[in-house]
PDB file of C-alpha atoms in Angstrom:
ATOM      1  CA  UNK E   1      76.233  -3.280 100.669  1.00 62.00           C
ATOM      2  CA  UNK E   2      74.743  -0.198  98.560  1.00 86.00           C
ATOM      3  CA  UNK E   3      75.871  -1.587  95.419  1.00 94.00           C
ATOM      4  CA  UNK E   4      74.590   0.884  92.717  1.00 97.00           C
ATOM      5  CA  UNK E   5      73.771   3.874  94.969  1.00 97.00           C
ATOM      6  CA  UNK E   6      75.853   6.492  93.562  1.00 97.00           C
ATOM      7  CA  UNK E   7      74.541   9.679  95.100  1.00 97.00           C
ATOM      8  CA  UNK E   8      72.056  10.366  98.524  1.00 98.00           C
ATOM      9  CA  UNK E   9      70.271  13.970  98.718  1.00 97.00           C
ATOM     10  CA  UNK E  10      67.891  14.797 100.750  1.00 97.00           C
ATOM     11  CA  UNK E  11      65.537  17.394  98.854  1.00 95.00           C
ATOM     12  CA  UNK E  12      61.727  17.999 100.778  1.00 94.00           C
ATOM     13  CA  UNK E  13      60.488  18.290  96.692  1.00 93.00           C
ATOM     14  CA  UNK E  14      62.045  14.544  95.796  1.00 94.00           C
ATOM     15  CA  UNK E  15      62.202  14.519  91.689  1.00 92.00           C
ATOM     16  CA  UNK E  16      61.554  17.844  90.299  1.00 90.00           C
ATOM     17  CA  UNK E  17      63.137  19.801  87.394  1.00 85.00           C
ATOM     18  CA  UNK E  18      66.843  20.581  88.913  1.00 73.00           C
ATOM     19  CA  UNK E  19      66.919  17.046  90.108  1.00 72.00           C
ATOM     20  CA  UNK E  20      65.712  15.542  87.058  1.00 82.00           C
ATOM     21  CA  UNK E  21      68.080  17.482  84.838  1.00 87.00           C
ATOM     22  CA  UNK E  22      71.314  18.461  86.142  1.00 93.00           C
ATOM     23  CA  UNK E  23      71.782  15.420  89.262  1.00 94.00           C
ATOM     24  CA  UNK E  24      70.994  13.407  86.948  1.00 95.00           C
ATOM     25  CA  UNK E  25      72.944  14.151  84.045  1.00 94.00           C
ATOM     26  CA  UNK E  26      76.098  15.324  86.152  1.00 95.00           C
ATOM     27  CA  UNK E  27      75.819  11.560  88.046  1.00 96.00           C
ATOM     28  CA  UNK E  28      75.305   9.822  84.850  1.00 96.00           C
ATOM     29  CA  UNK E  29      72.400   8.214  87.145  1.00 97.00           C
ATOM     30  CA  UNK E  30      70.347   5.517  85.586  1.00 97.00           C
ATOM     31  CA  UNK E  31      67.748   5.462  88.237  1.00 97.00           C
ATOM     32  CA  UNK E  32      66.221   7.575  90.354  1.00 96.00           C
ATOM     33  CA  UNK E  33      64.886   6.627  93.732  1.00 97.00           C
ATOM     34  CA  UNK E  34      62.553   8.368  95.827  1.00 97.00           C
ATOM     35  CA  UNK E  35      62.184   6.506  99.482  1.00 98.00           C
ATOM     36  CA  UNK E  36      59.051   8.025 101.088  1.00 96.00           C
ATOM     37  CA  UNK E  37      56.116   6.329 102.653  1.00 96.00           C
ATOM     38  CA  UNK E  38      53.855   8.807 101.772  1.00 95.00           C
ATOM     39  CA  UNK E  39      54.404   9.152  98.099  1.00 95.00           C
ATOM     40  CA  UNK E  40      54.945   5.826  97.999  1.00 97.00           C
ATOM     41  CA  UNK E  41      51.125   4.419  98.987  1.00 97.00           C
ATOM     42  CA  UNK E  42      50.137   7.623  96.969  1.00 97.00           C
ATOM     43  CA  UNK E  43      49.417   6.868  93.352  1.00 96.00           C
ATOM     44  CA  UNK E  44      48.961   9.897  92.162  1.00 96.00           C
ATOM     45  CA  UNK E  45      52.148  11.658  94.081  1.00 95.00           C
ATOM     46  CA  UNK E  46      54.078   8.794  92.429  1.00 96.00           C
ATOM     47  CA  UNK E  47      52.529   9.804  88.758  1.00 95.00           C
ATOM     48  CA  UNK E  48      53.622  13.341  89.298  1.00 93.00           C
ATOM     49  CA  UNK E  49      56.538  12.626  90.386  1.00 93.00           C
ATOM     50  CA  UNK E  50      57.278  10.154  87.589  1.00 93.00           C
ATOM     51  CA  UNK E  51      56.396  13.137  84.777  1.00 93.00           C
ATOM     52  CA  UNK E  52      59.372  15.288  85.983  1.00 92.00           C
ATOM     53  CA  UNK E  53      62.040  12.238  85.400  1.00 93.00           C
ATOM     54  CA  UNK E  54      63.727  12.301  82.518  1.00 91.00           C
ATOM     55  CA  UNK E  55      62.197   9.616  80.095  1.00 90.00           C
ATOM     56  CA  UNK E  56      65.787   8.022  80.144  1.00 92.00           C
ATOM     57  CA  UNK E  57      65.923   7.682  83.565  1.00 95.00           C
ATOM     58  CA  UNK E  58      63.838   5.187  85.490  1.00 96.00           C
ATOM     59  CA  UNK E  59      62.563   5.514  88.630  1.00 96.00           C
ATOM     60  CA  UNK E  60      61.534   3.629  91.986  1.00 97.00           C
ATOM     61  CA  UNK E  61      59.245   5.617  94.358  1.00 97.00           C
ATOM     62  CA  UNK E  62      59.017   3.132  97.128  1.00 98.00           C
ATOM     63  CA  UNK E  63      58.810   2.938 101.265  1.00 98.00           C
ATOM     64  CA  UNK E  64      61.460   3.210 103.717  1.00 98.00           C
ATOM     65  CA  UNK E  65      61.073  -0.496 104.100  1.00 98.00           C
ATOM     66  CA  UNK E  66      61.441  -1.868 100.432  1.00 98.00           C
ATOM     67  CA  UNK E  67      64.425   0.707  99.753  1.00 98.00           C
ATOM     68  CA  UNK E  68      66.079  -1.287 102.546  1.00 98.00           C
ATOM     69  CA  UNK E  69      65.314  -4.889 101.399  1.00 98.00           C
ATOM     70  CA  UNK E  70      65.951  -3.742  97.657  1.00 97.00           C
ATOM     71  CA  UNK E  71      69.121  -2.295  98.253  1.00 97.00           C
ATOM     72  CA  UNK E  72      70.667  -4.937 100.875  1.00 97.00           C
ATOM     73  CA  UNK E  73      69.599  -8.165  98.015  1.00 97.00           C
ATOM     74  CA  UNK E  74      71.960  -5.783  95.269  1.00 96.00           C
ATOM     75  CA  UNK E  75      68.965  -5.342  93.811  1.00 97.00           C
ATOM     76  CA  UNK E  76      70.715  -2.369  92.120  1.00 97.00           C
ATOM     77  CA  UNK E  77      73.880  -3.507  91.529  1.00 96.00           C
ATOM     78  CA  UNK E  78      75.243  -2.571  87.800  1.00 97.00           C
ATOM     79  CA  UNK E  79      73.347   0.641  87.893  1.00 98.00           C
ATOM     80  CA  UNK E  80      73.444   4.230  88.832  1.00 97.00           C
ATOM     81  CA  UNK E  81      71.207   5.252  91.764  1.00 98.00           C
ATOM     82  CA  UNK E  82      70.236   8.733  93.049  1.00 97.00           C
ATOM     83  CA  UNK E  83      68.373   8.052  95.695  1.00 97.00           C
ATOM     84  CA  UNK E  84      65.970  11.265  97.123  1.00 97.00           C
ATOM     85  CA  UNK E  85      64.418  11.635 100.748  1.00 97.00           C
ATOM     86  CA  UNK E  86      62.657  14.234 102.307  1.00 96.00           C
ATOM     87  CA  UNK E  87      64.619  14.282 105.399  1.00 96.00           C
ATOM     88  CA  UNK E  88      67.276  13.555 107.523  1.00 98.00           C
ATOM     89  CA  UNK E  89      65.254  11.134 109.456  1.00 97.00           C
ATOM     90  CA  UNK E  90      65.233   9.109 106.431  1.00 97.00           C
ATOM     91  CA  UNK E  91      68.658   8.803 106.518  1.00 98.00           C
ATOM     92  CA  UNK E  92      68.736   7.717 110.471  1.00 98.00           C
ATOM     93  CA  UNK E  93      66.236   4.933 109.673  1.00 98.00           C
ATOM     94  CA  UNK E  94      68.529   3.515 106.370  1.00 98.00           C
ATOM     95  CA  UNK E  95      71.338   3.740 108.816  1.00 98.00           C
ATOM     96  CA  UNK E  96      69.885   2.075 111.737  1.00 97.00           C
ATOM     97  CA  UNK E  97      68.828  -0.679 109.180  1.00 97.00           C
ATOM     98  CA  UNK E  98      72.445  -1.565 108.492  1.00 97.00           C
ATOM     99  CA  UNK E  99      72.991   0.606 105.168  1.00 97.00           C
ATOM    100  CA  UNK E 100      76.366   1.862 105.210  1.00 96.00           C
ATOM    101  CA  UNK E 101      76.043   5.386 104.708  1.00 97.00           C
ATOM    102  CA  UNK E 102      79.039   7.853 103.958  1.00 97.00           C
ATOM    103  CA  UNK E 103      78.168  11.251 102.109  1.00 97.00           C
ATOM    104  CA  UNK E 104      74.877  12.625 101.823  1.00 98.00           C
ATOM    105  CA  UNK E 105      73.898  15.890  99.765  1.00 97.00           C
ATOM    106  CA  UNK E 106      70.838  18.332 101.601  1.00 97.00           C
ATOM    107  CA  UNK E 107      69.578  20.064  98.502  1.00 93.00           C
ATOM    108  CA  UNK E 108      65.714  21.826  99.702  1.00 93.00           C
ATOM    109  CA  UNK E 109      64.404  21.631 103.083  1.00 96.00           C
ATOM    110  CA  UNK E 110      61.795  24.390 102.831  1.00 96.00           C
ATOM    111  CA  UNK E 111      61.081  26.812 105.284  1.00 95.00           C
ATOM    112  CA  UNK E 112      58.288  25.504 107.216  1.00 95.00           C
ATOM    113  CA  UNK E 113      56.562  26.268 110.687  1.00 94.00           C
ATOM    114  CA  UNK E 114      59.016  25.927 113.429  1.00 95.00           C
ATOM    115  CA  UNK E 115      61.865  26.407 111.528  1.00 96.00           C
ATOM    116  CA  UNK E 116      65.239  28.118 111.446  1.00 95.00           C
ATOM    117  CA  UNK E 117      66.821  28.783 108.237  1.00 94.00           C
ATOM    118  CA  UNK E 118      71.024  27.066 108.310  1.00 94.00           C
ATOM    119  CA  UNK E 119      71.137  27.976 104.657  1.00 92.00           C
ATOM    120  CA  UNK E 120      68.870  30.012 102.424  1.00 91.00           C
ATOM    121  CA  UNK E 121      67.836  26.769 100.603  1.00 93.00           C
ATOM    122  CA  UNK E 122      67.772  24.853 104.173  1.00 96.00           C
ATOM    123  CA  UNK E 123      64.665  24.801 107.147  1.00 97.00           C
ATOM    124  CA  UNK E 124      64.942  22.981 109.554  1.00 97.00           C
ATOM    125  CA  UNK E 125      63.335  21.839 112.442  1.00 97.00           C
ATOM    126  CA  UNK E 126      65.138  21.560 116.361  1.00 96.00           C
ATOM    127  CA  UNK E 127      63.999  17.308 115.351  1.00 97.00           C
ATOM    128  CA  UNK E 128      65.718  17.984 112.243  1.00 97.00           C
ATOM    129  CA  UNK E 129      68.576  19.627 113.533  1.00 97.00           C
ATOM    130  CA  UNK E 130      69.073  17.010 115.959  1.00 97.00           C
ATOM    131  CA  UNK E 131      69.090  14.112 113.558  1.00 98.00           C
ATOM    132  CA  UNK E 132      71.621  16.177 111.368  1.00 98.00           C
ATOM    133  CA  UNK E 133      74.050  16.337 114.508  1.00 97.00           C
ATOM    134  CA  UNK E 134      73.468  12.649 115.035  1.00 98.00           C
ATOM    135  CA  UNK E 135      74.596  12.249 111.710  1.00 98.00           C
ATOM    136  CA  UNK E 136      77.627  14.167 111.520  1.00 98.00           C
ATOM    137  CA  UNK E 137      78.300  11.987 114.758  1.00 97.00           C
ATOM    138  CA  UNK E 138      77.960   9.065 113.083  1.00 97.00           C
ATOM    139  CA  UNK E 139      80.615  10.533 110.835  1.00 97.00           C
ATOM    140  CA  UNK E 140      78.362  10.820 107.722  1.00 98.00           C
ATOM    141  CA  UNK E 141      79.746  13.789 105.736  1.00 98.00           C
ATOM    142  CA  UNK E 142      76.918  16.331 104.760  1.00 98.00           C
ATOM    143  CA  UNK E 143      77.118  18.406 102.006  1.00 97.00           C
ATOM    144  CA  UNK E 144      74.490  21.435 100.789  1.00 96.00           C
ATOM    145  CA  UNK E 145      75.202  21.348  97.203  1.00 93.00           C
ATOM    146  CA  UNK E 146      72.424  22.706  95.451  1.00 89.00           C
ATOM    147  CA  UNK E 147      73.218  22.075  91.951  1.00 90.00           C
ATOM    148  CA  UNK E 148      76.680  20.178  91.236  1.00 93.00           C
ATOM    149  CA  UNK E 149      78.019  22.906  89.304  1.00 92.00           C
ATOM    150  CA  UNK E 150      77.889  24.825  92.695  1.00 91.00           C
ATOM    151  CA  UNK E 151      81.308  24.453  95.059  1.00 92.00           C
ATOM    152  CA  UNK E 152      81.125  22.066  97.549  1.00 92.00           C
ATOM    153  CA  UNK E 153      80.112  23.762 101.000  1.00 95.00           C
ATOM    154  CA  UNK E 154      79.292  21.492 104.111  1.00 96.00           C
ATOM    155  CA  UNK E 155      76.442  21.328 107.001  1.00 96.00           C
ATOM    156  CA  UNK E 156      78.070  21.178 110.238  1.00 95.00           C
ATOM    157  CA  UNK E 157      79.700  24.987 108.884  1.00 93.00           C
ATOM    158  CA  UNK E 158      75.950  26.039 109.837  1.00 91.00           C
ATOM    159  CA  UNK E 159      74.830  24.132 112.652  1.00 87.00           C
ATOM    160  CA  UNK E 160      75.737  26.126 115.567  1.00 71.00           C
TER     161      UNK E 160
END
């Protein structure tokens, strides 16, 4: 069912230099893919986000809706997919969609208004929280792995 999809993280900043460089390289990741709606009808988000891929790497900035259809016809199969959201709602919405989703990696959520810090890296807000729990129920592990040199720590350890 997610043929190709190799590694989920949810990271508020979606392609940028640490993402570019050492996800990618560590994964061996062919692709990167950014699901966002936003971004995704944006043309020039989608530029800028495009110039901080590696040039070996090739990218898909595309809605919610498309990730879903792409990824259930194996559109990806034979590759190497990091696939990047924003948030943890994205995840609940690929779920509810019938993507079987296991592990998941929350790399920046940044502090915003309305939010509690569960790591110094993560923000969240009570929403976000919330869809995090429903997660975990759903038995999705969660890692908060900044870089992948860093040891593996886990989400529910914070969420109180």
């Amino acid at each position: 069912m997610m043929e190709g999809i190799i590694h989920i993280r949810i990271d508020d900043r979606l392609i940028h230099g640490q993402v570019a460089t050492q996800w990618t390289n560590d994964l061996g990741a062919t692709r990167i893919m950014a699901i966002n709606d936003e971004v995704a009808t944006n043309p020039t988000l989608k530029t800028v986000l495009r110039m901080a891929a590696p040039p070996n790497v090739s990218t898909s900035i595309i809605t919610r809706e498309t990730a879903v259809k792409n990824i259930k016809a194996g559109k990806y199969a034979g590759q190497k997919v990091l696939v990047v959201v924003k948030s943890p709602f994205d995840i609940l919405y690929l779920i509810e969609q019938g993507l079987e989703i296991k592990t998941i990696n929350v790399g920046n959520m940044s502090a915003r208004d309305n939010t509690e810090h569960l790591r110094p890296t993560i923000s969240v807000t009570t929403e976000e929280k919330e869809a995090f729990k429903e997660l975990l129920e759903k038995g999705v592990e969660i890692t908060t792995i900044l870089v992948p040199s860093a040891p593996k720590s886990y989400l529910k350890d914070s969420l109180v």
